[in-house]
Amino acid sequence: MKQMTSIEKAVNRLVGKPGAEGTLASSKLPGDAAEAFSSHSDASAEQKKLVKLDRPLMAANSLLLPEMGSSPLADQFRRIKQPLLRRLDSQSGSNALSNVVMVTSSLEGEGKTYTSINLAISIAMELDRTALLVDLDVVKKSVVSQLGIAVDPGLSDYLINREVEIANIIHSTDIDRFKLIPAGNAKQIEANAELLTSEKMKAFLLELSTRYKDRVIVLDTPPLLASSIAKGLAFMAGHLVMVVEAEKTSSTIISESLQYLDGSRFAGFVLNKTNLASSKDSVYGSYG
C-alpha cells in the first residue's frame, strides 16, 4: 500500500504529540458531575425488555451475528478486536476512561458505523466481555437504522431531560452481552449541539466508564472533518480508532484528521471496504 508511507509519518507525528492539557482523563469532576455520580441508579435499573434486532436486515447490511463465529467477517473483526482488547487490558485502571473506545473516520461513508457495530458485537461474542455501543451520531442515528430497531429513550433525552437517568437509556438486546444506548430524539439535540461536548457529556462518559468497569464502551461518532463535535469528543475517550476507506481516502485527508487526535489515545486504523480475499490488509496501524 503506497499510502502507508505518508500515513505512517503522520501517525509518528501524532504519537509524538503531547496530549491536550486539561482533558477529561486527567481532570476532576465538575460540581454537577459529582452530584450526578451519586444520584444515578446502577445496572439493575437498566431497561429489562430485550430489544429484538432485525437479523435479516443485519445480514443484508453485512453485520456480524453470533452464529457467524466461523465466517470470514467474524475472523476479520476477531483480528481487529484482539489487539485492541490487549491494549485496553494493559491500561485498565490507569485512567477513568480506559474502557471507552471512540470509532470515527475522516469523512462520511467510510464505514465507521459498520465498524462500530461489528466491533461491539464481536466483543460481546467473548464469553467474559460485555459491549455497550453508544450512538453519538445523533443526527443520522445510523446505528438503529442498520440494526432495524426503533428504541427510546436515548442519549439526547438524557442530556436534555434531568429526569432521565443513565440506566433508563441502556437497552439490552437479544444478542447476549451486547447493550445499546441509542441516539435518542435528534430534533432536540440539533438546537443544542453543544450538549455533546458539554460538561454534562464529559460527566456522562466518565460515569459510564467508572460505573460499568466490566464493559467495553464503543462510541460511534460523527466523522472528524464533517463535524466539530467529533473533534471535541476525541478528547473524551480513552482510545481512538480511525476507519479508513480502502483505495479512496487520501493520505492528505487522513493526515488532516490525525491533527485533531491526541497521540496517547490513538489505537490504530481499520482499513474498510477491502476484498475479503486480501483480509490481511483489513487492519493496519499500531494498537501498541
PDB file of C-alpha atoms in Angstrom:
ATOM      1  CA  MET A   1       0.000   0.000   0.000  1.00  0.00           C
ATOM      2  CA  LYS A   2       1.800   3.114  -1.228  1.00  0.00           C
ATOM      3  CA  GLN A   3      -0.306   5.330   1.030  1.00  0.00           C
ATOM      4  CA  MET A   4       1.209   3.813   4.113  1.00  0.00           C
ATOM      5  CA  THR A   5       4.473   5.733   3.989  1.00  0.00           C
ATOM      6  CA  SER A   6       2.855   9.136   4.340  1.00  0.00           C
ATOM      7  CA  ILE A   7       0.231   7.830   6.754  1.00  0.00           C
ATOM      8  CA  GLU A   8       2.864   6.255   8.955  1.00  0.00           C
ATOM      9  CA  LYS A   9       4.708   9.559   9.058  1.00  0.00           C
ATOM     10  CA  ALA A  10       1.519  11.271  10.184  1.00  0.00           C
ATOM     11  CA  VAL A  11       0.992   8.630  12.854  1.00  0.00           C
ATOM     12  CA  ASN A  12       4.546   9.044  14.090  1.00  0.00           C
ATOM     13  CA  ARG A  13       3.997  12.784  14.405  1.00  0.00           C
ATOM     14  CA  LEU A  14       0.721  12.119  16.209  1.00  0.00           C
ATOM     15  CA  VAL A  15       2.172   9.684  18.712  1.00  0.00           C
ATOM     16  CA  GLY A  16       4.958  12.119  19.455  1.00  0.00           C
ATOM     17  CA  LYS A  17       2.489  14.918  20.123  1.00  0.00           C
ATOM     18  CA  PRO A  18       1.651  15.527  23.801  1.00  0.00           C
ATOM     19  CA  GLY A  19      -1.906  15.083  24.990  1.00  0.00           C
ATOM     20  CA  ALA A  20      -4.157  18.081  25.318  1.00  0.00           C
ATOM     21  CA  GLU A  21      -3.895  19.726  28.700  1.00  0.00           C
ATOM     22  CA  GLY A  22      -6.966  19.527  30.898  1.00  0.00           C
ATOM     23  CA  THR A  23      -8.639  16.634  29.075  1.00  0.00           C
ATOM     24  CA  LEU A  24     -11.241  14.540  30.841  1.00  0.00           C
ATOM     25  CA  ALA A  25      -8.879  11.705  31.709  1.00  0.00           C
ATOM     26  CA  SER A  26      -6.828  13.945  33.978  1.00  0.00           C
ATOM     27  CA  SER A  27      -9.440  16.431  35.147  1.00  0.00           C
ATOM     28  CA  LYS A  28     -11.551  16.468  38.288  1.00  0.00           C
ATOM     29  CA  LEU A  29     -15.300  16.065  38.176  1.00  0.00           C
ATOM     30  CA  PRO A  30     -17.187  19.344  37.876  1.00  0.00           C
ATOM     31  CA  GLY A  31     -19.760  20.019  40.567  1.00  0.00           C
ATOM     32  CA  ASP A  32     -22.779  18.911  38.539  1.00  0.00           C
ATOM     33  CA  ALA A  33     -20.998  15.734  37.522  1.00  0.00           C
ATOM     34  CA  ALA A  34     -20.153  14.825  41.103  1.00  0.00           C
ATOM     35  CA  GLU A  35     -23.831  15.195  42.006  1.00  0.00           C
ATOM     36  CA  ALA A  36     -24.844  13.066  39.030  1.00  0.00           C
ATOM     37  CA  PHE A  37     -22.389  10.380  40.117  1.00  0.00           C
ATOM     38  CA  SER A  38     -24.194   9.812  43.386  1.00  0.00           C
ATOM     39  CA  SER A  39     -27.739  10.081  42.052  1.00  0.00           C
ATOM     40  CA  HIS A  40     -27.893   7.586  39.192  1.00  0.00           C
ATOM     41  CA  SER A  41     -29.060   4.027  39.697  1.00  0.00           C
ATOM     42  CA  ASP A  42     -26.932   1.004  38.859  1.00  0.00           C
ATOM     43  CA  ALA A  43     -27.127  -1.732  36.237  1.00  0.00           C
ATOM     44  CA  SER A  44     -30.100  -3.365  37.959  1.00  0.00           C
ATOM     45  CA  ALA A  45     -32.247  -0.420  36.847  1.00  0.00           C
ATOM     46  CA  GLU A  46     -31.455  -0.817  33.146  1.00  0.00           C
ATOM     47  CA  GLN A  47     -34.226  -1.471  30.638  1.00  0.00           C
ATOM     48  CA  LYS A  48     -35.358  -5.064  31.194  1.00  0.00           C
ATOM     49  CA  LYS A  49     -37.142  -5.626  27.896  1.00  0.00           C
ATOM     50  CA  LEU A  50     -34.840  -7.143  25.302  1.00  0.00           C
ATOM     51  CA  VAL A  51     -34.597  -5.190  22.071  1.00  0.00           C
ATOM     52  CA  LYS A  52     -35.111  -7.619  19.204  1.00  0.00           C
ATOM     53  CA  LEU A  53     -32.654  -6.859  16.423  1.00  0.00           C
ATOM     54  CA  ASP A  54     -33.670  -7.294  12.779  1.00  0.00           C
ATOM     55  CA  ARG A  55     -31.320 -10.130  11.897  1.00  0.00           C
ATOM     56  CA  PRO A  56     -32.279 -10.429   8.206  1.00  0.00           C
ATOM     57  CA  LEU A  57     -31.603  -6.703   7.799  1.00  0.00           C
ATOM     58  CA  MET A  58     -28.326  -7.020   9.693  1.00  0.00           C
ATOM     59  CA  ALA A  59     -27.267  -9.848   7.405  1.00  0.00           C
ATOM     60  CA  ALA A  60     -28.184  -7.727   4.381  1.00  0.00           C
ATOM     61  CA  ASN A  61     -26.050  -4.919   5.837  1.00  0.00           C
ATOM     62  CA  SER A  62     -23.111  -7.334   6.276  1.00  0.00           C
ATOM     63  CA  LEU A  63     -23.303  -7.027  10.048  1.00  0.00           C
ATOM     64  CA  LEU A  64     -21.934  -9.676  12.349  1.00  0.00           C
ATOM     65  CA  LEU A  65     -24.184 -12.139  14.182  1.00  0.00           C
ATOM     66  CA  PRO A  66     -23.102 -14.545  16.951  1.00  0.00           C
ATOM     67  CA  GLU A  67     -23.950 -17.582  14.827  1.00  0.00           C
ATOM     68  CA  MET A  68     -21.392 -16.384  12.246  1.00  0.00           C
ATOM     69  CA  GLY A  69     -18.443 -17.199  14.516  1.00  0.00           C
ATOM     70  CA  SER A  70     -16.523 -19.135  11.854  1.00  0.00           C
ATOM     71  CA  SER A  71     -17.175 -16.712   8.979  1.00  0.00           C
ATOM     72  CA  PRO A  72     -14.504 -14.548   7.282  1.00  0.00           C
ATOM     73  CA  LEU A  73     -16.255 -11.454   8.672  1.00  0.00           C
ATOM     74  CA  ALA A  74     -16.043 -12.782  12.228  1.00  0.00           C
ATOM     75  CA  ASP A  75     -12.380 -13.590  11.699  1.00  0.00           C
ATOM     76  CA  GLN A  76     -11.672 -10.086  10.411  1.00  0.00           C
ATOM     77  CA  PHE A  77     -13.193  -8.459  13.465  1.00  0.00           C
ATOM     78  CA  ARG A  78     -11.571 -11.003  15.741  1.00  0.00           C
ATOM     79  CA  ARG A  79      -8.206  -9.795  14.464  1.00  0.00           C
ATOM     80  CA  ILE A  80      -9.295  -6.188  14.953  1.00  0.00           C
ATOM     81  CA  LYS A  81     -10.605  -6.640  18.497  1.00  0.00           C
ATOM     82  CA  GLN A  82      -7.866  -8.849  19.936  1.00  0.00           C
ATOM     83  CA  PRO A  83      -5.016  -6.303  19.874  1.00  0.00           C
ATOM     84  CA  LEU A  84      -7.475  -3.598  20.902  1.00  0.00           C
ATOM     85  CA  LEU A  85      -8.619  -5.615  23.931  1.00  0.00           C
ATOM     86  CA  ARG A  86      -4.999  -6.264  24.880  1.00  0.00           C
ATOM     87  CA  ARG A  87      -4.437  -2.518  24.774  1.00  0.00           C
ATOM     88  CA  LEU A  88      -7.481  -1.907  26.982  1.00  0.00           C
ATOM     89  CA  ASP A  89      -6.402  -4.571  29.462  1.00  0.00           C
ATOM     90  CA  SER A  90      -2.878  -3.177  29.665  1.00  0.00           C
ATOM     91  CA  GLN A  91      -4.265   0.246  30.551  1.00  0.00           C
ATOM     92  CA  SER A  92      -7.067  -0.933  32.822  1.00  0.00           C
ATOM     93  CA  GLY A  93      -7.262   1.301  35.869  1.00  0.00           C
ATOM     94  CA  SER A  94      -4.681   3.738  34.513  1.00  0.00           C
ATOM     95  CA  ASN A  95      -7.363   6.350  33.887  1.00  0.00           C
ATOM     96  CA  ALA A  96     -11.115   6.671  34.232  1.00  0.00           C
ATOM     97  CA  LEU A  97     -11.733   6.191  30.508  1.00  0.00           C
ATOM     98  CA  SER A  98      -9.589   3.127  29.868  1.00  0.00           C
ATOM     99  CA  ASN A  99     -12.605   1.091  28.703  1.00  0.00           C
ATOM    100  CA  VAL A 100     -14.000   3.747  26.313  1.00  0.00           C
ATOM    101  CA  VAL A 101     -13.232   3.372  22.586  1.00  0.00           C
ATOM    102  CA  MET A 102     -14.198   6.058  20.076  1.00  0.00           C
ATOM    103  CA  VAL A 103     -14.635   4.890  16.479  1.00  0.00           C
ATOM    104  CA  THR A 104     -14.524   7.640  13.887  1.00  0.00           C
ATOM    105  CA  SER A 105     -13.436   8.423  10.334  1.00  0.00           C
ATOM    106  CA  SER A 106     -12.338  11.425   8.335  1.00  0.00           C
ATOM    107  CA  LEU A 107     -15.378  11.663   6.067  1.00  0.00           C
ATOM    108  CA  GLU A 108     -18.877  10.264   5.738  1.00  0.00           C
ATOM    109  CA  GLY A 109     -19.334   6.923   4.035  1.00  0.00           C
ATOM    110  CA  GLU A 110     -16.066   5.300   5.129  1.00  0.00           C
ATOM    111  CA  GLY A 111     -17.819   2.704   7.278  1.00  0.00           C
ATOM    112  CA  LYS A 112     -17.397   3.910  10.853  1.00  0.00           C
ATOM    113  CA  THR A 113     -20.911   2.853  11.953  1.00  0.00           C
ATOM    114  CA  TYR A 114     -20.488  -0.523  10.248  1.00  0.00           C
ATOM    115  CA  THR A 115     -17.184  -0.919  12.077  1.00  0.00           C
ATOM    116  CA  SER A 116     -18.589   0.276  15.414  1.00  0.00           C
ATOM    117  CA  ILE A 117     -21.487  -2.176  15.336  1.00  0.00           C
ATOM    118  CA  ASN A 118     -19.403  -5.137  14.228  1.00  0.00           C
ATOM    119  CA  LEU A 119     -16.641  -4.359  16.712  1.00  0.00           C
ATOM    120  CA  ALA A 120     -19.133  -4.145  19.584  1.00  0.00           C
ATOM    121  CA  ILE A 121     -20.865  -7.391  18.597  1.00  0.00           C
ATOM    122  CA  SER A 122     -17.518  -9.127  18.159  1.00  0.00           C
ATOM    123  CA  ILE A 123     -16.504  -8.030  21.665  1.00  0.00           C
ATOM    124  CA  ALA A 124     -19.853  -9.267  23.006  1.00  0.00           C
ATOM    125  CA  MET A 125     -19.098 -12.673  21.480  1.00  0.00           C
ATOM    126  CA  GLU A 126     -16.285 -13.015  24.014  1.00  0.00           C
ATOM    127  CA  LEU A 127     -17.541 -15.098  26.937  1.00  0.00           C
ATOM    128  CA  ASP A 128     -16.164 -12.712  29.552  1.00  0.00           C
ATOM    129  CA  ARG A 129     -16.848  -9.338  27.894  1.00  0.00           C
ATOM    130  CA  THR A 130     -19.885  -7.087  27.655  1.00  0.00           C
ATOM    131  CA  ALA A 131     -20.062  -4.422  24.948  1.00  0.00           C
ATOM    132  CA  LEU A 132     -22.024  -1.190  25.260  1.00  0.00           C
ATOM    133  CA  LEU A 133     -22.471   0.612  21.932  1.00  0.00           C
ATOM    134  CA  VAL A 134     -23.271   4.328  22.197  1.00  0.00           C
ATOM    135  CA  ASP A 135     -24.661   6.144  19.146  1.00  0.00           C
ATOM    136  CA  LEU A 136     -23.196   9.653  19.268  1.00  0.00           C
ATOM    137  CA  ASP A 137     -24.098  10.437  15.663  1.00  0.00           C
ATOM    138  CA  VAL A 138     -27.345  11.918  16.931  1.00  0.00           C
ATOM    139  CA  VAL A 139     -28.469  13.478  13.645  1.00  0.00           C
ATOM    140  CA  LYS A 140     -28.142  10.449  11.357  1.00  0.00           C
ATOM    141  CA  LYS A 141     -28.854   7.817  14.021  1.00  0.00           C
ATOM    142  CA  SER A 142     -27.321   5.209  11.715  1.00  0.00           C
ATOM    143  CA  VAL A 143     -26.890   2.575  14.416  1.00  0.00           C
ATOM    144  CA  VAL A 144     -30.605   1.969  14.980  1.00  0.00           C
ATOM    145  CA  SER A 145     -31.375   2.088  11.255  1.00  0.00           C
ATOM    146  CA  GLN A 146     -28.721  -0.534  10.465  1.00  0.00           C
ATOM    147  CA  LEU A 147     -29.951  -2.741  13.300  1.00  0.00           C
ATOM    148  CA  GLY A 148     -33.568  -2.300  12.177  1.00  0.00           C
ATOM    149  CA  ILE A 149     -34.889  -1.101  15.520  1.00  0.00           C
ATOM    150  CA  ALA A 150     -36.768   1.854  16.985  1.00  0.00           C
ATOM    151  CA  VAL A 151     -35.964   2.357  20.642  1.00  0.00           C
ATOM    152  CA  ASP A 152     -36.147   5.214  23.146  1.00  0.00           C
ATOM    153  CA  PRO A 153     -35.137   6.922  25.350  1.00  0.00           C
ATOM    154  CA  GLY A 154     -31.620   7.653  24.213  1.00  0.00           C
ATOM    155  CA  LEU A 155     -28.597   9.856  24.730  1.00  0.00           C
ATOM    156  CA  SER A 156     -30.134  13.172  23.702  1.00  0.00           C
ATOM    157  CA  ASP A 157     -33.065  12.544  26.042  1.00  0.00           C
ATOM    158  CA  TYR A 158     -30.639  12.069  28.928  1.00  0.00           C
ATOM    159  CA  LEU A 159     -28.637  15.192  28.084  1.00  0.00           C
ATOM    160  CA  ILE A 160     -31.732  17.396  27.853  1.00  0.00           C
ATOM    161  CA  ASN A 161     -34.107  15.913  30.437  1.00  0.00           C
ATOM    162  CA  ARG A 162     -32.916  15.894  34.055  1.00  0.00           C
ATOM    163  CA  GLU A 163     -35.483  13.221  34.921  1.00  0.00           C
ATOM    164  CA  VAL A 164     -33.893  10.672  32.575  1.00  0.00           C
ATOM    165  CA  GLU A 165     -31.129   8.645  34.221  1.00  0.00           C
ATOM    166  CA  ILE A 166     -28.304   6.743  32.569  1.00  0.00           C
ATOM    167  CA  ALA A 167     -29.816   3.372  33.444  1.00  0.00           C
ATOM    168  CA  ASN A 168     -33.001   4.398  31.603  1.00  0.00           C
ATOM    169  CA  ILE A 169     -31.181   4.735  28.275  1.00  0.00           C
ATOM    170  CA  ILE A 170     -29.183   1.483  28.370  1.00  0.00           C
ATOM    171  CA  HIS A 171     -31.068  -1.147  26.364  1.00  0.00           C
ATOM    172  CA  SER A 172     -30.272  -4.856  26.372  1.00  0.00           C
ATOM    173  CA  THR A 173     -30.566  -6.649  23.036  1.00  0.00           C
ATOM    174  CA  ASP A 174     -31.305 -10.227  22.055  1.00  0.00           C
ATOM    175  CA  ILE A 175     -27.572 -10.722  21.483  1.00  0.00           C
ATOM    176  CA  ASP A 176     -26.013 -11.787  24.777  1.00  0.00           C
ATOM    177  CA  ARG A 177     -23.718  -9.170  26.331  1.00  0.00           C
ATOM    178  CA  PHE A 178     -24.484  -6.606  23.602  1.00  0.00           C
ATOM    179  CA  LYS A 179     -26.100  -3.472  25.017  1.00  0.00           C
ATOM    180  CA  LEU A 180     -27.022  -0.235  23.318  1.00  0.00           C
ATOM    181  CA  ILE A 181     -27.522   3.448  24.058  1.00  0.00           C
ATOM    182  CA  PRO A 182     -29.398   4.895  21.044  1.00  0.00           C
ATOM    183  CA  ALA A 183     -29.049   8.483  19.882  1.00  0.00           C
ATOM    184  CA  GLY A 184     -32.496   9.468  21.113  1.00  0.00           C
ATOM    185  CA  ASN A 185     -34.508  12.436  19.849  1.00  0.00           C
ATOM    186  CA  ALA A 186     -32.239  14.089  17.278  1.00  0.00           C
ATOM    187  CA  LYS A 187     -34.511  17.111  16.828  1.00  0.00           C
ATOM    188  CA  GLN A 188     -33.940  18.100  20.447  1.00  0.00           C
ATOM    189  CA  ILE A 189     -30.193  17.918  20.110  1.00  0.00           C
ATOM    190  CA  GLU A 190     -29.985  19.783  16.795  1.00  0.00           C
ATOM    191  CA  ALA A 191     -30.863  23.002  18.608  1.00  0.00           C
ATOM    192  CA  ASN A 192     -28.441  22.179  21.437  1.00  0.00           C
ATOM    193  CA  ALA A 193     -25.469  20.613  19.637  1.00  0.00           C
ATOM    194  CA  GLU A 194     -23.069  21.987  22.244  1.00  0.00           C
ATOM    195  CA  LEU A 195     -24.522  19.478  24.720  1.00  0.00           C
ATOM    196  CA  LEU A 196     -22.447  16.784  23.026  1.00  0.00           C
ATOM    197  CA  THR A 197     -19.226  18.471  24.109  1.00  0.00           C
ATOM    198  CA  SER A 198     -20.544  19.909  27.374  1.00  0.00           C
ATOM    199  CA  GLU A 199     -19.518  19.207  30.958  1.00  0.00           C
ATOM    200  CA  LYS A 200     -22.610  17.020  31.286  1.00  0.00           C
ATOM    201  CA  MET A 201     -21.407  14.925  28.346  1.00  0.00           C
ATOM    202  CA  LYS A 202     -17.982  14.580  29.944  1.00  0.00           C
ATOM    203  CA  ALA A 203     -19.614  13.536  33.195  1.00  0.00           C
ATOM    204  CA  PHE A 204     -21.832  11.058  31.318  1.00  0.00           C
ATOM    205  CA  LEU A 205     -18.861   9.278  29.723  1.00  0.00           C
ATOM    206  CA  LEU A 206     -16.905   9.333  32.946  1.00  0.00           C
ATOM    207  CA  GLU A 207     -19.796   7.802  34.855  1.00  0.00           C
ATOM    208  CA  LEU A 208     -20.357   5.160  32.165  1.00  0.00           C
ATOM    209  CA  SER A 209     -16.698   4.208  32.309  1.00  0.00           C
ATOM    210  CA  THR A 210     -16.465   4.157  36.094  1.00  0.00           C
ATOM    211  CA  ARG A 211     -19.825   2.634  36.983  1.00  0.00           C
ATOM    212  CA  TYR A 212     -19.653  -0.052  34.279  1.00  0.00           C
ATOM    213  CA  LYS A 213     -15.987  -1.029  34.518  1.00  0.00           C
ATOM    214  CA  ASP A 214     -16.707  -4.534  33.242  1.00  0.00           C
ATOM    215  CA  ARG A 215     -17.928  -3.237  29.876  1.00  0.00           C
ATOM    216  CA  VAL A 216     -16.140  -2.137  26.749  1.00  0.00           C
ATOM    217  CA  ILE A 217     -17.868   1.086  25.724  1.00  0.00           C
ATOM    218  CA  VAL A 218     -17.793   1.705  21.964  1.00  0.00           C
ATOM    219  CA  LEU A 219     -18.676   5.205  20.750  1.00  0.00           C
ATOM    220  CA  ASP A 220     -19.919   5.683  17.184  1.00  0.00           C
ATOM    221  CA  THR A 221     -19.247   9.362  16.465  1.00  0.00           C
ATOM    222  CA  PRO A 222     -19.627  11.727  13.505  1.00  0.00           C
ATOM    223  CA  PRO A 223     -16.669  11.993  11.078  1.00  0.00           C
ATOM    224  CA  LEU A 224     -13.835  14.249  12.224  1.00  0.00           C
ATOM    225  CA  LEU A 225     -13.768  16.500   9.171  1.00  0.00           C
ATOM    226  CA  ALA A 226     -17.546  16.760   8.907  1.00  0.00           C
ATOM    227  CA  SER A 227     -18.305  17.749  12.478  1.00  0.00           C
ATOM    228  CA  SER A 228     -16.724  19.961  15.103  1.00  0.00           C
ATOM    229  CA  ILE A 229     -18.493  17.762  17.660  1.00  0.00           C
ATOM    230  CA  ALA A 230     -16.288  14.788  16.796  1.00  0.00           C
ATOM    231  CA  LYS A 231     -13.161  16.845  17.412  1.00  0.00           C
ATOM    232  CA  GLY A 232     -14.350  17.613  20.934  1.00  0.00           C
ATOM    233  CA  LEU A 233     -15.409  14.035  21.608  1.00  0.00           C
ATOM    234  CA  ALA A 234     -11.936  12.815  20.646  1.00  0.00           C
ATOM    235  CA  PHE A 235     -10.654  14.115  23.992  1.00  0.00           C
ATOM    236  CA  MET A 236     -13.380  12.343  25.957  1.00  0.00           C
ATOM    237  CA  ALA A 237     -12.417   8.746  25.090  1.00  0.00           C
ATOM    238  CA  GLY A 238      -9.579   6.582  26.315  1.00  0.00           C
ATOM    239  CA  HIS A 239      -8.843   5.065  22.907  1.00  0.00           C
ATOM    240  CA  LEU A 240      -9.340   6.242  19.321  1.00  0.00           C
ATOM    241  CA  VAL A 241      -9.858   4.017  16.271  1.00  0.00           C
ATOM    242  CA  MET A 242      -9.837   5.584  12.806  1.00  0.00           C
ATOM    243  CA  VAL A 243     -11.760   3.910   9.970  1.00  0.00           C
ATOM    244  CA  VAL A 244     -10.292   4.496   6.504  1.00  0.00           C
ATOM    245  CA  GLU A 245     -11.982   3.579   3.234  1.00  0.00           C
ATOM    246  CA  ALA A 246      -9.578   1.489   1.184  1.00  0.00           C
ATOM    247  CA  GLU A 247      -8.233   2.967  -2.053  1.00  0.00           C
ATOM    248  CA  LYS A 248     -10.358   6.095  -1.680  1.00  0.00           C
ATOM    249  CA  THR A 249      -9.460   8.174   1.371  1.00  0.00           C
ATOM    250  CA  SER A 250      -6.268  10.052   0.575  1.00  0.00           C
ATOM    251  CA  SER A 251      -3.262  10.253   2.856  1.00  0.00           C
ATOM    252  CA  THR A 252      -3.720  14.036   2.868  1.00  0.00           C
ATOM    253  CA  ILE A 253      -7.216  13.677   4.307  1.00  0.00           C
ATOM    254  CA  ILE A 254      -6.022  11.147   6.874  1.00  0.00           C
ATOM    255  CA  SER A 255      -3.137  13.371   7.942  1.00  0.00           C
ATOM    256  CA  GLU A 256      -5.525  16.292   8.367  1.00  0.00           C
ATOM    257  CA  SER A 257      -7.779  14.178  10.593  1.00  0.00           C
ATOM    258  CA  LEU A 258      -4.894  12.986  12.730  1.00  0.00           C
ATOM    259  CA  GLN A 259      -4.118  16.581  13.658  1.00  0.00           C
ATOM    260  CA  TYR A 260      -7.249  16.591  15.822  1.00  0.00           C
ATOM    261  CA  LEU A 261      -6.306  13.484  17.799  1.00  0.00           C
ATOM    262  CA  ASP A 262      -4.297  13.000  20.974  1.00  0.00           C
ATOM    263  CA  GLY A 263      -1.479  10.599  20.151  1.00  0.00           C
ATOM    264  CA  SER A 264      -1.552   8.901  23.541  1.00  0.00           C
ATOM    265  CA  ARG A 265      -5.137   7.810  22.866  1.00  0.00           C
ATOM    266  CA  PHE A 266      -4.657   6.706  19.253  1.00  0.00           C
ATOM    267  CA  ALA A 267      -5.120   2.932  18.979  1.00  0.00           C
ATOM    268  CA  GLY A 268      -4.891   2.390  15.227  1.00  0.00           C
ATOM    269  CA  PHE A 269      -6.574   2.254  11.846  1.00  0.00           C
ATOM    270  CA  VAL A 270      -9.195  -0.069  10.411  1.00  0.00           C
ATOM    271  CA  LEU A 271      -8.975  -0.315   6.632  1.00  0.00           C
ATOM    272  CA  ASN A 272     -12.543  -0.828   5.409  1.00  0.00           C
ATOM    273  CA  LYS A 273     -14.089  -1.969   2.140  1.00  0.00           C
ATOM    274  CA  THR A 274     -11.264  -4.284   1.187  1.00  0.00           C
ATOM    275  CA  ASN A 275     -11.665  -7.589  -0.614  1.00  0.00           C
ATOM    276  CA  LEU A 276     -12.116 -10.419   1.895  1.00  0.00           C
ATOM    277  CA  ALA A 277      -9.616 -12.435  -0.111  1.00  0.00           C
ATOM    278  CA  SER A 278      -6.970  -9.939   0.986  1.00  0.00           C
ATOM    279  CA  SER A 279      -8.258  -9.631   4.535  1.00  0.00           C
ATOM    280  CA  LYS A 280      -4.713  -9.437   5.880  1.00  0.00           C
ATOM    281  CA  ASP A 281      -4.891  -5.786   4.808  1.00  0.00           C
ATOM    282  CA  SER A 282      -8.114  -5.064   6.685  1.00  0.00           C
ATOM    283  CA  VAL A 283      -6.262  -3.669   9.678  1.00  0.00           C
ATOM    284  CA  TYR A 284      -3.160  -1.529   9.798  1.00  0.00           C
ATOM    285  CA  GLY A 285      -1.529   0.923  12.074  1.00  0.00           C
ATOM    286  CA  SER A 286      -0.498   0.398  15.670  1.00  0.00           C
ATOM    287  CA  TYR A 287      -2.509  -0.843  18.624  1.00  0.00           C
ATOM    288  CA  GLY A 288       0.509  -0.730  20.893  1.00  0.00           C
TER     289      GLY A 288
END
